[in-house]
XYZ file of C-alpha atoms in Angstrom:
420
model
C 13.234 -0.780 -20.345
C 9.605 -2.555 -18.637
C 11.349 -1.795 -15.646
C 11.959 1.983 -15.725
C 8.510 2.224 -17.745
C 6.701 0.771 -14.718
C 8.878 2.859 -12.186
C 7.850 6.223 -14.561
C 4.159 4.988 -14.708
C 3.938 4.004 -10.845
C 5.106 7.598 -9.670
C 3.127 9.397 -12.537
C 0.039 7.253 -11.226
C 0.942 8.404 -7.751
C 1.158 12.115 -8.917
C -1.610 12.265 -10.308
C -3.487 10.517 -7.285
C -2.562 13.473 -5.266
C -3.328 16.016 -7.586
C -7.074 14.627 -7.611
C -6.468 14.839 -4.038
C -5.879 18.713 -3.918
C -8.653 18.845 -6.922
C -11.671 17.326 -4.555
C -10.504 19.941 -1.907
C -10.756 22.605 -4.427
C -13.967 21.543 -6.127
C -15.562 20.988 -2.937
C -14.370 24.640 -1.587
C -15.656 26.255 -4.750
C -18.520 24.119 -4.181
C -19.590 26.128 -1.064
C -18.934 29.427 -2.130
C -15.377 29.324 -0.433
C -12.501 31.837 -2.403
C -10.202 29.859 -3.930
C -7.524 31.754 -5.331
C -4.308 28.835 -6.828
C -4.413 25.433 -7.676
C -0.716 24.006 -8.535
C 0.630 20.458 -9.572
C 3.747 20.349 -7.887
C 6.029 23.028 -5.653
C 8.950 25.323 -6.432
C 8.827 27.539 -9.385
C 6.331 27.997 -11.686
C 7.076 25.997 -15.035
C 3.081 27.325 -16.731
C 0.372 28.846 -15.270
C -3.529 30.756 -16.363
C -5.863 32.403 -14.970
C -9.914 31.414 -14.947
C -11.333 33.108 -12.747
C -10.213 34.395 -9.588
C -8.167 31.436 -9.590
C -4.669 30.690 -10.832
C -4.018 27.385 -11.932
C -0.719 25.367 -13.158
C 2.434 23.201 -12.855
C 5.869 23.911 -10.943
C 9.019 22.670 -11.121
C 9.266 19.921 -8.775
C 6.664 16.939 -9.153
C 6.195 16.059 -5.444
C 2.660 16.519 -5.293
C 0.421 19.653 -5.388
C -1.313 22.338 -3.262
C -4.635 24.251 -3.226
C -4.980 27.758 -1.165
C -8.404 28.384 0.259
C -8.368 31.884 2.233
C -8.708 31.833 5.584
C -7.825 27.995 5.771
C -6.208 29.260 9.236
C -5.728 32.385 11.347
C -1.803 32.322 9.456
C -2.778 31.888 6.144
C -5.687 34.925 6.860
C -5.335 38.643 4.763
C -8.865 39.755 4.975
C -8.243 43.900 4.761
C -6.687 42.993 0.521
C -10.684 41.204 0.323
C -13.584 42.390 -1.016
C -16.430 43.004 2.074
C -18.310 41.011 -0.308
C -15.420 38.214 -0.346
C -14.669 38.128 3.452
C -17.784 36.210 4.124
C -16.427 33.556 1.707
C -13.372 32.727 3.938
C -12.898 29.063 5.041
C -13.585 29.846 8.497
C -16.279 31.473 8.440
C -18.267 28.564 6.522
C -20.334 26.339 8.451
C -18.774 23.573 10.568
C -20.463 20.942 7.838
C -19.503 22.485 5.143
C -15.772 22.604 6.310
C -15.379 18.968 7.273
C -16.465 18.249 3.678
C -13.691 20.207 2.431
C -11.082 19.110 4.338
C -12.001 15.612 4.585
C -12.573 15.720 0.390
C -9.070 15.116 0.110
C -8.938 11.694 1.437
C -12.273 10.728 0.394
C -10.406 11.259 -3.174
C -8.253 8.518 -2.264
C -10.904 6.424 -1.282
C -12.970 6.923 -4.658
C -9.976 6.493 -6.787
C -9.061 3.429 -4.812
C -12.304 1.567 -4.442
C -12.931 2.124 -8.553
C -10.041 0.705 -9.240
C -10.580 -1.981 -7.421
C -13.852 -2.662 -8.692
C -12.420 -2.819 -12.138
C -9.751 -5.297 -10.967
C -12.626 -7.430 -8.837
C -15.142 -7.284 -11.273
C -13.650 -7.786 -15.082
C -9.709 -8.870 -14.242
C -9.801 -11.364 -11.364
C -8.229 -10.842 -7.848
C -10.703 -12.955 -6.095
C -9.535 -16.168 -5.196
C -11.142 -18.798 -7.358
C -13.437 -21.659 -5.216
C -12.279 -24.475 -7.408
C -8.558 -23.036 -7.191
C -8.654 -23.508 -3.302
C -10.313 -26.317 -3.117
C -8.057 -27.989 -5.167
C -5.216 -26.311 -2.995
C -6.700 -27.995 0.018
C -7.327 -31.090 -1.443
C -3.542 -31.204 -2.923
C -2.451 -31.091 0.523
C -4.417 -33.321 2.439
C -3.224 -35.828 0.198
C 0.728 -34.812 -0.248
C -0.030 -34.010 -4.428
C 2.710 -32.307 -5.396
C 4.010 -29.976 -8.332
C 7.991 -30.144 -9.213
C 10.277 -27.785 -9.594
C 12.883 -28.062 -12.186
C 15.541 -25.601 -10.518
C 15.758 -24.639 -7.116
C 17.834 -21.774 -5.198
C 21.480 -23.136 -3.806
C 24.354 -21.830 -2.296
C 25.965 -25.227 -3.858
C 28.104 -23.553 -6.483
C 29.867 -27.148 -6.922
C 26.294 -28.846 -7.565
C 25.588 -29.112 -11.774
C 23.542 -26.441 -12.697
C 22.716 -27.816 -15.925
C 19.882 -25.737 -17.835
C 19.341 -23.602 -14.590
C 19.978 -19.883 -14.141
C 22.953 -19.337 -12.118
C 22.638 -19.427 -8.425
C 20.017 -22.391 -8.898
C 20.436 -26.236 -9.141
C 17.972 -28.669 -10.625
C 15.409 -30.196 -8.576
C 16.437 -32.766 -7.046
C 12.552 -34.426 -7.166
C 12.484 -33.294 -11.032
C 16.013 -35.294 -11.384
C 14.670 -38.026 -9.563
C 11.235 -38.308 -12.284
C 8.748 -37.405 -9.624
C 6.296 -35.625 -11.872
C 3.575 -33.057 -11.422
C 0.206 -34.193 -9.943
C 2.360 -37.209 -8.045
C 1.175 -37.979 -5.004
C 3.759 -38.808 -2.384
C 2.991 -41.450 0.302
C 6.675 -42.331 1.898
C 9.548 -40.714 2.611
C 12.740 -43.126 3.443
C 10.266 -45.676 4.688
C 7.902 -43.158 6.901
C 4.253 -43.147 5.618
C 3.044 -39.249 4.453
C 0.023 -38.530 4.680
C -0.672 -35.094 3.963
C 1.575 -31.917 3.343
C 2.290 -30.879 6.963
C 4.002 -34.351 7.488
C 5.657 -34.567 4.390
C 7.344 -31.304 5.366
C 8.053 -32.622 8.909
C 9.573 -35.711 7.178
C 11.767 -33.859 4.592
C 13.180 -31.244 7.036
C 14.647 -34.075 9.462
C 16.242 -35.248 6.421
C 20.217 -35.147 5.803
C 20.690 -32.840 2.903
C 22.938 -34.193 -0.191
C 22.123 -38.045 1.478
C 19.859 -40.134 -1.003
C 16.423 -41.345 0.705
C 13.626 -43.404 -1.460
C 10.606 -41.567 -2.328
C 7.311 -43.299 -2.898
C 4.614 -41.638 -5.064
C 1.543 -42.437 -6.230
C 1.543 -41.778 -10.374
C -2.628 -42.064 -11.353
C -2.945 -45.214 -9.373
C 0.184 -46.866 -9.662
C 3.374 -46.900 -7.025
C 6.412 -46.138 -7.820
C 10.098 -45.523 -5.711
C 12.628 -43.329 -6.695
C 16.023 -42.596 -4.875
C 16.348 -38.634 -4.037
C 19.359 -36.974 -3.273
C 17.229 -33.739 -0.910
C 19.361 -30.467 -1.060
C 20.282 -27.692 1.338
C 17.337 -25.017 1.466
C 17.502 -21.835 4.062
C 14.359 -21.461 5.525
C 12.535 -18.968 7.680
C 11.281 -20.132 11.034
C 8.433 -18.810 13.501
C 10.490 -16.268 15.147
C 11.580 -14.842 12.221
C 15.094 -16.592 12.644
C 16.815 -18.645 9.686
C 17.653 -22.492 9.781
C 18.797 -24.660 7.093
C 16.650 -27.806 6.111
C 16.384 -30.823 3.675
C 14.194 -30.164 0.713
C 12.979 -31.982 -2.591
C 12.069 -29.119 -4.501
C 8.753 -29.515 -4.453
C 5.343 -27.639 -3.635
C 1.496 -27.792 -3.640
C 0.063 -28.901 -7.141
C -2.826 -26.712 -8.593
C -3.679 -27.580 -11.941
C -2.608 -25.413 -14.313
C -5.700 -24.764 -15.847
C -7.198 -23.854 -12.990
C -6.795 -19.452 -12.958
C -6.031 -19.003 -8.932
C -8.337 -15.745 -9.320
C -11.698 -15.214 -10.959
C -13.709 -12.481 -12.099
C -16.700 -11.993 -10.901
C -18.366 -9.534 -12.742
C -19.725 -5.537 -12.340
C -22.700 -6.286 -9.639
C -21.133 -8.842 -7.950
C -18.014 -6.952 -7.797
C -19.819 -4.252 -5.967
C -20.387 -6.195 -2.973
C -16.923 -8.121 -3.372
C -15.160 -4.587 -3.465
C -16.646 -2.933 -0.458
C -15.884 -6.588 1.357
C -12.061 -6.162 0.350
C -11.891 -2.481 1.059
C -13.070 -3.499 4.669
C -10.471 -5.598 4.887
C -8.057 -3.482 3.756
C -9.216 -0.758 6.104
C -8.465 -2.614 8.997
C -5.046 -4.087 7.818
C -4.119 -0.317 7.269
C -4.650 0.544 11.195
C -3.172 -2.537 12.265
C -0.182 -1.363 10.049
C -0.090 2.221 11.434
C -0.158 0.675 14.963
C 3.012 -1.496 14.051
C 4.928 1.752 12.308
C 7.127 2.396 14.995
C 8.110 -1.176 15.387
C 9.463 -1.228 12.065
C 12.072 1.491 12.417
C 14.619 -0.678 14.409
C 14.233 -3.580 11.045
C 14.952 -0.650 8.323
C 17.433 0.862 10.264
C 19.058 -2.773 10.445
C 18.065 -3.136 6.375
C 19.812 0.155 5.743
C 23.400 -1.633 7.836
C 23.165 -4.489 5.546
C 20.499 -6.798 7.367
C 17.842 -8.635 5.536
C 14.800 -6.196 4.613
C 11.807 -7.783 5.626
C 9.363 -7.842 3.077
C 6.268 -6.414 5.081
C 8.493 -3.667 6.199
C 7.449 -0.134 5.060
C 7.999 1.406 1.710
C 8.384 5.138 0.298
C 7.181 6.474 -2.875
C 10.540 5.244 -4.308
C 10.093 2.120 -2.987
C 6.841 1.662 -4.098
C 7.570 3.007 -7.582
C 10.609 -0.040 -7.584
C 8.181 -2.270 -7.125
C 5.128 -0.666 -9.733
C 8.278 -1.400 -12.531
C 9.369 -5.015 -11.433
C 5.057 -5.913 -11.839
C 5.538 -3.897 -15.415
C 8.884 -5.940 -16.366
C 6.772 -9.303 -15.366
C 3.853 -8.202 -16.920
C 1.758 -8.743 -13.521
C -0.677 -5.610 -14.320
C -2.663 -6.720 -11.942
C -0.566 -6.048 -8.965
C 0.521 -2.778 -10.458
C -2.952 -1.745 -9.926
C -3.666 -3.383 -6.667
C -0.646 -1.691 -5.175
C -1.943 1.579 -6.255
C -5.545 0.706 -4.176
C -3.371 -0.090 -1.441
C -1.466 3.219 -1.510
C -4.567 5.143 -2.209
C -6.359 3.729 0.899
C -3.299 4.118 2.933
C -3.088 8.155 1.835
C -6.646 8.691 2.192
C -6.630 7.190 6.205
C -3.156 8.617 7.165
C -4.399 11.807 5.833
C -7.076 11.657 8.115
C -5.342 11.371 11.772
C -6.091 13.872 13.764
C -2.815 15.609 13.800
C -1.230 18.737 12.154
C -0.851 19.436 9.467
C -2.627 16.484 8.205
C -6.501 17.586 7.314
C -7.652 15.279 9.940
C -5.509 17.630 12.121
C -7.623 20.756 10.690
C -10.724 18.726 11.642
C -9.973 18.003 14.920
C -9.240 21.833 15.740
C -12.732 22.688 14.018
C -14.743 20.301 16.020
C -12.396 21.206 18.975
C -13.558 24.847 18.401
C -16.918 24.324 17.964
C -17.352 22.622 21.141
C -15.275 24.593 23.385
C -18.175 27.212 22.114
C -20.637 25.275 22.837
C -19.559 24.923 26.095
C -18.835 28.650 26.799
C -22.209 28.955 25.722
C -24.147 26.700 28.472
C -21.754 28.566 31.173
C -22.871 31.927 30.028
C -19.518 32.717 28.818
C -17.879 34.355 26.079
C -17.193 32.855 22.676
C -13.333 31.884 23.165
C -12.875 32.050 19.853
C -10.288 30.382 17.377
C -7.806 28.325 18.118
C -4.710 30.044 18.371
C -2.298 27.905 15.591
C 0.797 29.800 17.069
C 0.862 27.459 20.341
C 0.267 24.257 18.167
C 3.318 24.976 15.722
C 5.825 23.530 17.611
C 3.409 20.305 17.914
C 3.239 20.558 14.591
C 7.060 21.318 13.842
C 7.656 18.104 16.038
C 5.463 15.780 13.852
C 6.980 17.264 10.463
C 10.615 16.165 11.637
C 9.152 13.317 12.729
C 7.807 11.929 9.418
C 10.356 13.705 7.513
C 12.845 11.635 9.286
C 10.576 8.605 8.646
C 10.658 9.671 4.707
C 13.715 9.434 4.745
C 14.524 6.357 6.459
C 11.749 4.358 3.930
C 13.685 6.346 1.084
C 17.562 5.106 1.774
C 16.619 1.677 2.352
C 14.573 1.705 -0.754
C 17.715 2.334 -2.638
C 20.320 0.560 -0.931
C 18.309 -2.474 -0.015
C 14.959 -2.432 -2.087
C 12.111 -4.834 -1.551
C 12.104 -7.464 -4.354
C 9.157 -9.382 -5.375
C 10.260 -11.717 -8.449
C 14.334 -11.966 -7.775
């Protein structure tokens, strides 16, 4: 039930994120004087709707988003002669250049508000930045080999005891063995360890299921204990799989020490715009690397492994808002939905059709081709004409449509996972 309540909450939160998005191009179009004439959540038919106004506002049948019209948004959309003379000087296009990058750009910058407020909250009173003491412990853990035990690990050794484990999982063979949290280890079958990288060098040239002796170091004292290491699958460099000896164990952090801190509202100011920046640049390194993540999904979709980096559709992202609601990781829930807003509000923004950053590139285009015509002692070319663009435009619709759909049927037949 946690899990379809976060899948319901994700794509309501998502919903409404887009609404607000149609809302700031509204509010800013109303803003200027522009004619506004329907604002809808949603497309299809029309479940409710009232009038305020000259403009019609309400909900339709499908929940896919929303729409706002603005008259004379384009030469296609125009129907000056049903206008008012009063009204025709309140068309979109016949604003000033300024005033229409606001309004078409207010969309994204939506996102961006949403995101970054959210993210302040999360920053500055719940905790998502990483805690000094928590790395340097980290660090310090794995200079010197201190290790934290697992009590079950993941096996394909159906034969192995399972004992109080879930199924699929034996019990650690280092938690078997006695090695207990906080132990350091300083030899594995007679080679010295020094830090984590070599006691992860040492392990994997193990033989799994063939006992080795384990020195630790237990608060001061040495002890050895005889580990049988088990079979682990591993992911190497090139993104190929090999199959290793492991203990079942992993970097010690104390407990009590949160890996996150909060670090209050003015701090959090200057920790938020830091994050967003980083953010903003993963999201156009991630744009760049779009098209090589078509081959991976189509191979997801065929029954490969899905790659957890690879990209996700509103369904997909909803699956994963209800597994951080079934785990109770709130957090995340809300961090995913900064990441989503910040990836909205900068796709939104390339300069393509019939993205607005597509309408702002033809309204700058236009206003420089004047210019131009101008110095040359030429006519005024005029608007754009939209009619040679469409099939430019036609093309990029098929293209992310097809996209859409390739995120969406490997969401559902081979989802990301995050906890399983």
């Amino acid at each position: 039930m946690a899990y379809i309540t976060g899948i319901v909450l994700f794509a309501l939160a998502i919903l409404i994120s887009v609404s607000l998005h149609e809302f700031g191009h509204m509010l800013t179009a109303k803003g200027f004087g522009m004619k506004v004439t329907r604002y809808f959540v949603g497309f299809g038919p029309t479940l409710w709707s009232f009038h305020k106004g000259e403009t019609e506002y309400g909900v339709k049948g499908i929940p896919l988003g929303g729409f706002v019209k603005i008259v004379g948004m384009t030469p296609l959309e125009e129907d000056e002669e049903d206008l008012d003379e009063k009204d025709k000087q309140r068309v979109f296009w016949r604003k000033p250049l300024w005033q229409r990058t606001i309004v078409l750009a207010a969309g994204s910058v939506t996102h961006f508000i949403i995101g970054f407020i959210a993210l302040w909250i999360l920053v500055a009173f719940v905790g998502v930045t990483q805690n000094p003491a928590y790395a340097e412990q980290v660090t310090e853990s794995e200079q010197n080999a201190r290790v934290a035990v697992a009590p079950c690990v993941e096996s394909t050794d159906t034969a192995a005891a399972a004992g109080d484990c879930p199924e699929g999982q034996i019990e650690g063979p280092a938690y078997a063995a006695g090695i207990e949290d906080g132990d350091a280890i300083t030899s594995v079958g007679g080679t010295a360890v020094t830090d984590w990288e070599s006691l992860v060098a040492t392990v994997s040239g193990l033989t799994p299921d063939q006992p080795v002796a384990v020195t630790v170091d237990s608060d001061g004292t040495e002890k050895t204990t005889e580990v049988v290491p088990y079979a682990a699958t591993v992911e190497t460099e090139d993104g190929k799989t090999e199959t290793v000896a492991r203990l079942g164990v992993f970097v010690y952090t104390d407990p009590s020490i949160a890996p996150t801190v909060a670090v209050g509202p003015i701090d959090g100011i200057g920790e938020t715009f830091s994050t967003t920046g980083d953010m903003f640049k993963e999201t156009f390194i991630a744009l760049g690397q779009l098209p090589s993540k078509i081959p991976p999904l189509w191979d997801a979709i065929m029954g490969g492994e899905r790659d957890a980096d690879s990209p996700v559709s509103v369904v997909g992202a909803s699956r994963l808002g209800g597994e951080m609601v079934q785990y109770d990781q709130w957090a995340m829930f809300f961090m995913l939905l900064v990441v989503l807003n910040y990836f909205i509000g900068i796709f939104n923004l390339l300069p393509l059709l019939p993205m607005d950053g597509g309408h702002i590139a033809i309204a700058w285009y236009e206003k420089a081709r004047s210019w131009v015509a101008a110095r040359r002692g030429r006519p005024d070319p005029g608007r754009v004409d939209y009619m040679k663009l469409m099939p430019l435009t036609y093309a990029v619709i098929v293209l992310l449509g097809g996209f859409m759909l390739l995120t969406i049927t490997a969401d559902i037949v081979n989802p990301i996972t995050i906890f399983n």
